Amino acid sequence: MTAKEVRNIISRRLHGFIGQPVILHEQDVGEPAPPLLYYRFISPLIPLGGASIWHEGGKQYRREPTETTMSITAVSYDRNSSNGYIHGDDEALELAERAISWMLHIGRHDLLLEGITVVEISNVQCRSNLMINEVARQYGFDVRLRFERTTTIDMQDIKDGNIKEN
C-alpha cells in the first residue's frame, strides 16, 4: 500500500459518511460550495524499520511498516442561504465533530479492514484564517496512521550462476 492509496481510501470513506466534498488543501482548482473537508499530508512517509525483502519473477519487493500523518480540516463561511443565515463557525465545527466521530468509531474499524491502523487522533482545534474579504471558518484535527508500504524494483534473477576460480 502507498500513502496515496491510504489518502484515497480515507477521503472516499469520509465523503461517503459525511456527504460533503473532501478535497486536497490548497489546490488550484475551483473550490466547491461550503461546507467541505480539506485533507493534506503533514508527514507523508515515516518508515518504521524492520523491512522484509524478497525476490520473485525478476522483481525485488520491499515491505516495511510505515506511518503517515494527515490533517483533516472542516471549512465553512458565513453566508445567506435559502434556509436563512448560516454561521460558518458553527457549521465548520459541526462538520469537524462528525469527521472525528467517524474516525474514532466507524472509520477506525473500517480502515483496519483495509490494512490501515489508526494510531493517534489529535484534538479538534480552530484553524480559521482571514481571507481577502472574509474569514474561512475552519476546525480540524490530525490523524496518525500505520500501514505496510510495499515497493518493487526490477531485478533480474541470477540463474545457474557458477563461481569460477581464477
mmCIF file of C-alpha atoms in Angstrom:
data_model
loop_
_atom_site.group_PDB
_atom_site.id
_atom_site.type_symbol
_atom_site.label_atom_id
_atom_site.label_comp_id
_atom_site.label_asym_id
_atom_site.label_seq_id
_atom_site.Cartn_x
_atom_site.Cartn_y
_atom_site.Cartn_z
ATOM 1 C CA MET A 1 0.000 0.000 0.000
ATOM 2 C CA THR A 2 1.172 3.574 -0.629
ATOM 3 C CA ALA A 3 0.435 6.878 1.095
ATOM 4 C CA LYS A 4 -1.641 7.863 -1.935
ATOM 5 C CA GLU A 5 -3.780 4.741 -1.563
ATOM 6 C CA VAL A 6 -4.253 5.474 2.163
ATOM 7 C CA ARG A 7 -5.287 9.049 1.344
ATOM 8 C CA ASN A 8 -7.753 7.910 -1.309
ATOM 9 C CA ILE A 9 -9.385 5.365 0.994
ATOM 10 C CA ILE A 10 -9.803 7.914 3.773
ATOM 11 C CA SER A 11 -11.128 10.693 1.532
ATOM 12 C CA ARG A 12 -13.640 8.317 -0.147
ATOM 13 C CA ARG A 13 -14.826 6.935 3.184
ATOM 14 C CA LEU A 14 -15.138 10.385 4.776
ATOM 15 C CA HIS A 15 -17.075 11.653 1.763
ATOM 16 C CA GLY A 16 -19.392 8.654 1.911
ATOM 17 C CA PHE A 17 -20.098 9.170 5.620
ATOM 18 C CA ILE A 18 -20.297 12.985 5.701
ATOM 19 C CA GLY A 19 -21.825 13.555 2.271
ATOM 20 C CA GLN A 20 -19.708 16.665 1.673
ATOM 21 C CA PRO A 21 -16.728 17.203 -0.664
ATOM 22 C CA VAL A 22 -13.325 16.042 0.640
ATOM 23 C CA ILE A 23 -10.586 17.808 -1.334
ATOM 24 C CA LEU A 24 -6.861 18.455 -1.251
ATOM 25 C CA HIS A 25 -5.983 21.580 0.744
ATOM 26 C CA GLU A 26 -4.575 24.493 -1.250
ATOM 27 C CA GLN A 27 -5.404 23.011 -4.636
ATOM 28 C CA ASP A 28 -5.612 25.445 -7.502
ATOM 29 C CA VAL A 29 -8.944 24.340 -8.968
ATOM 30 C CA GLY A 30 -12.270 25.856 -8.011
ATOM 31 C CA GLU A 31 -13.473 25.139 -4.502
ATOM 32 C CA PRO A 32 -16.915 23.515 -4.126
ATOM 33 C CA ALA A 33 -19.638 25.286 -2.166
ATOM 34 C CA PRO A 34 -19.246 25.043 1.613
ATOM 35 C CA PRO A 35 -19.221 23.147 3.829
ATOM 36 C CA LEU A 36 -16.370 20.847 2.852
ATOM 37 C CA LEU A 37 -13.395 18.957 4.211
ATOM 38 C CA TYR A 38 -9.774 19.582 3.284
ATOM 39 C CA TYR A 39 -7.040 16.998 3.718
ATOM 40 C CA ARG A 40 -3.287 17.274 3.479
ATOM 41 C CA PHE A 41 -0.300 15.243 4.496
ATOM 42 C CA ILE A 42 1.721 16.587 7.406
ATOM 43 C CA SER A 43 4.252 13.744 7.232
ATOM 44 C CA PRO A 44 3.565 11.582 4.166
ATOM 45 C CA LEU A 45 6.072 8.782 4.860
ATOM 46 C CA ILE A 46 7.601 7.819 8.176
ATOM 47 C CA PRO A 47 9.447 4.487 7.690
ATOM 48 C CA LEU A 48 9.466 2.453 10.911
ATOM 49 C CA GLY A 49 12.229 -0.029 10.005
ATOM 50 C CA GLY A 50 12.143 -3.792 10.034
ATOM 51 C CA ALA A 51 11.646 -4.181 6.297
ATOM 52 C CA SER A 52 11.310 -7.585 4.703
ATOM 53 C CA ILE A 53 12.813 -8.075 1.249
ATOM 54 C CA TRP A 54 12.196 -10.882 -1.230
ATOM 55 C CA HIS A 55 12.689 -11.671 -4.921
ATOM 56 C CA GLU A 56 10.079 -13.026 -7.239
ATOM 57 C CA GLY A 57 9.687 -13.078 -11.016
ATOM 58 C CA GLY A 58 12.507 -10.649 -11.851
ATOM 59 C CA LYS A 59 11.436 -8.145 -9.194
ATOM 60 C CA GLN A 60 12.639 -7.269 -5.739
ATOM 61 C CA TYR A 61 9.928 -6.492 -3.197
ATOM 62 C CA ARG A 62 10.386 -4.483 -0.017
ATOM 63 C CA ARG A 63 7.658 -4.310 2.633
ATOM 64 C CA GLU A 64 8.035 -2.042 5.643
ATOM 65 C CA PRO A 65 5.756 -0.780 8.397
ATOM 66 C CA THR A 66 5.156 2.896 7.665
ATOM 67 C CA GLU A 67 3.283 5.762 9.268
ATOM 68 C CA THR A 68 1.747 8.864 7.784
ATOM 69 C CA THR A 69 0.119 11.866 9.411
ATOM 70 C CA MET A 70 -2.843 13.516 7.709
ATOM 71 C CA SER A 71 -4.589 16.735 8.582
ATOM 72 C CA ILE A 72 -8.377 16.841 8.171
ATOM 73 C CA THR A 73 -9.979 20.298 8.251
ATOM 74 C CA ALA A 74 -13.655 21.264 8.016
ATOM 75 C CA VAL A 75 -14.294 24.584 6.241
ATOM 76 C CA SER A 76 -17.281 26.893 6.020
ATOM 77 C CA TYR A 77 -18.076 30.595 5.566
ATOM 78 C CA ASP A 78 -20.717 32.922 6.983
ATOM 79 C CA ARG A 79 -23.377 33.296 4.297
ATOM 80 C CA ASN A 80 -27.046 33.650 3.455
ATOM 81 C CA SER A 81 -28.927 30.653 2.128
ATOM 82 C CA SER A 82 -32.499 29.843 1.162
ATOM 83 C CA ASN A 83 -32.921 28.443 4.711
ATOM 84 C CA GLY A 84 -31.637 31.629 6.377
ATOM 85 C CA TYR A 85 -28.264 32.863 7.596
ATOM 86 C CA ILE A 86 -25.558 30.225 8.105
ATOM 87 C CA HIS A 87 -22.909 30.817 10.755
ATOM 88 C CA GLY A 88 -19.807 29.334 9.168
ATOM 89 C CA ASP A 89 -18.108 28.826 12.521
ATOM 90 C CA ASP A 90 -20.934 26.620 13.783
ATOM 91 C CA GLU A 91 -21.161 24.695 10.521
ATOM 92 C CA ALA A 92 -17.389 24.045 10.359
ATOM 93 C CA LEU A 93 -17.280 22.905 13.989
ATOM 94 C CA GLU A 94 -20.219 20.528 13.477
ATOM 95 C CA LEU A 95 -18.599 19.075 10.354
ATOM 96 C CA ALA A 96 -15.266 18.595 12.179
ATOM 97 C CA GLU A 97 -17.118 16.839 15.004
ATOM 98 C CA ARG A 98 -18.795 14.482 12.515
ATOM 99 C CA ALA A 99 -15.453 13.759 10.804
ATOM 100 C CA ILE A 100 -13.611 12.982 14.039
ATOM 101 C CA SER A 101 -16.551 10.893 15.278
ATOM 102 C CA TRP A 102 -16.336 8.821 12.087
ATOM 103 C CA MET A 103 -12.588 8.385 12.610
ATOM 104 C CA LEU A 104 -12.996 7.390 16.287
ATOM 105 C CA HIS A 105 -15.814 4.908 15.697
ATOM 106 C CA ILE A 106 -16.734 3.527 12.276
ATOM 107 C CA GLY A 107 -13.604 4.722 10.479
ATOM 108 C CA ARG A 108 -11.165 3.105 12.900
ATOM 109 C CA HIS A 109 -12.793 -0.270 12.279
ATOM 110 C CA ASP A 110 -13.305 0.150 8.513
ATOM 111 C CA LEU A 111 -9.732 1.335 7.984
ATOM 112 C CA LEU A 112 -8.371 -1.635 9.926
ATOM 113 C CA LEU A 113 -10.189 -3.941 7.494
ATOM 114 C CA GLU A 114 -8.332 -2.119 4.671
ATOM 115 C CA GLY A 115 -4.944 -2.692 6.370
ATOM 116 C CA ILE A 116 -4.684 0.804 7.908
ATOM 117 C CA THR A 117 -4.306 1.253 11.670
ATOM 118 C CA VAL A 118 -5.381 4.482 13.348
ATOM 119 C CA VAL A 119 -2.527 5.124 15.790
ATOM 120 C CA GLU A 120 -3.482 8.525 17.190
ATOM 121 C CA ILE A 121 -6.088 11.229 16.646
ATOM 122 C CA SER A 122 -5.395 14.752 17.878
ATOM 123 C CA ASN A 123 -7.952 17.139 19.343
ATOM 124 C CA VAL A 124 -10.171 19.271 17.119
ATOM 125 C CA GLN A 125 -8.642 22.755 17.008
ATOM 126 C CA CYS A 126 -9.628 26.069 15.479
ATOM 127 C CA ARG A 127 -7.782 26.676 12.189
ATOM 128 C CA SER A 128 -9.704 29.708 10.910
ATOM 129 C CA ASN A 129 -7.907 32.293 8.825
ATOM 130 C CA LEU A 130 -8.625 35.665 7.265
ATOM 131 C CA MET A 131 -9.048 35.652 3.506
ATOM 132 C CA ILE A 132 -9.066 38.836 1.404
ATOM 133 C CA ASN A 133 -12.626 39.835 2.218
ATOM 134 C CA GLU A 134 -13.941 37.093 4.502
ATOM 135 C CA VAL A 135 -12.931 34.621 7.189
ATOM 136 C CA ALA A 136 -12.593 30.948 6.334
ATOM 137 C CA ARG A 137 -14.061 29.254 9.386
ATOM 138 C CA GLN A 138 -12.058 26.096 9.951
ATOM 139 C CA TYR A 139 -11.759 23.379 12.562
ATOM 140 C CA GLY A 140 -9.567 20.348 12.159
ATOM 141 C CA PHE A 141 -7.556 17.513 13.618
ATOM 142 C CA ASP A 142 -4.587 15.369 12.671
ATOM 143 C CA VAL A 143 -4.585 11.608 12.452
ATOM 144 C CA ARG A 144 -1.531 9.340 12.552
ATOM 145 C CA LEU A 145 -1.945 6.143 10.566
ATOM 146 C CA ARG A 146 0.129 2.987 10.154
ATOM 147 C CA PHE A 147 0.185 0.660 7.160
ATOM 148 C CA GLU A 148 2.543 -1.688 5.348
ATOM 149 C CA ARG A 149 4.195 0.035 2.410
ATOM 150 C CA THR A 150 5.379 -2.274 -0.354
ATOM 151 C CA THR A 151 7.677 -1.136 -3.143
ATOM 152 C CA THR A 152 9.145 -3.016 -6.086
ATOM 153 C CA ILE A 153 12.085 -2.635 -8.430
ATOM 154 C CA ASP A 154 13.105 -4.662 -11.455
ATOM 155 C CA MET A 155 15.940 -7.006 -10.587
ATOM 156 C CA GLN A 156 16.934 -9.932 -12.726
ATOM 157 C CA ASP A 157 17.254 -13.268 -11.021
ATOM 158 C CA ILE A 158 20.638 -14.975 -11.219
ATOM 159 C CA LYS A 159 20.020 -18.393 -12.693
ATOM 160 C CA ASP A 160 22.519 -21.201 -12.861
ATOM 161 C CA GLY A 161 25.288 -18.977 -11.587
ATOM 162 C CA ASN A 162 28.644 -20.695 -11.280
ATOM 163 C CA ILE A 163 31.531 -19.260 -9.351
ATOM 164 C CA LYS A 164 34.754 -19.635 -11.246
ATOM 165 C CA GLU A 165 38.110 -19.589 -9.613
ATOM 166 C CA ASN A 166 40.987 -17.752 -11.276
#
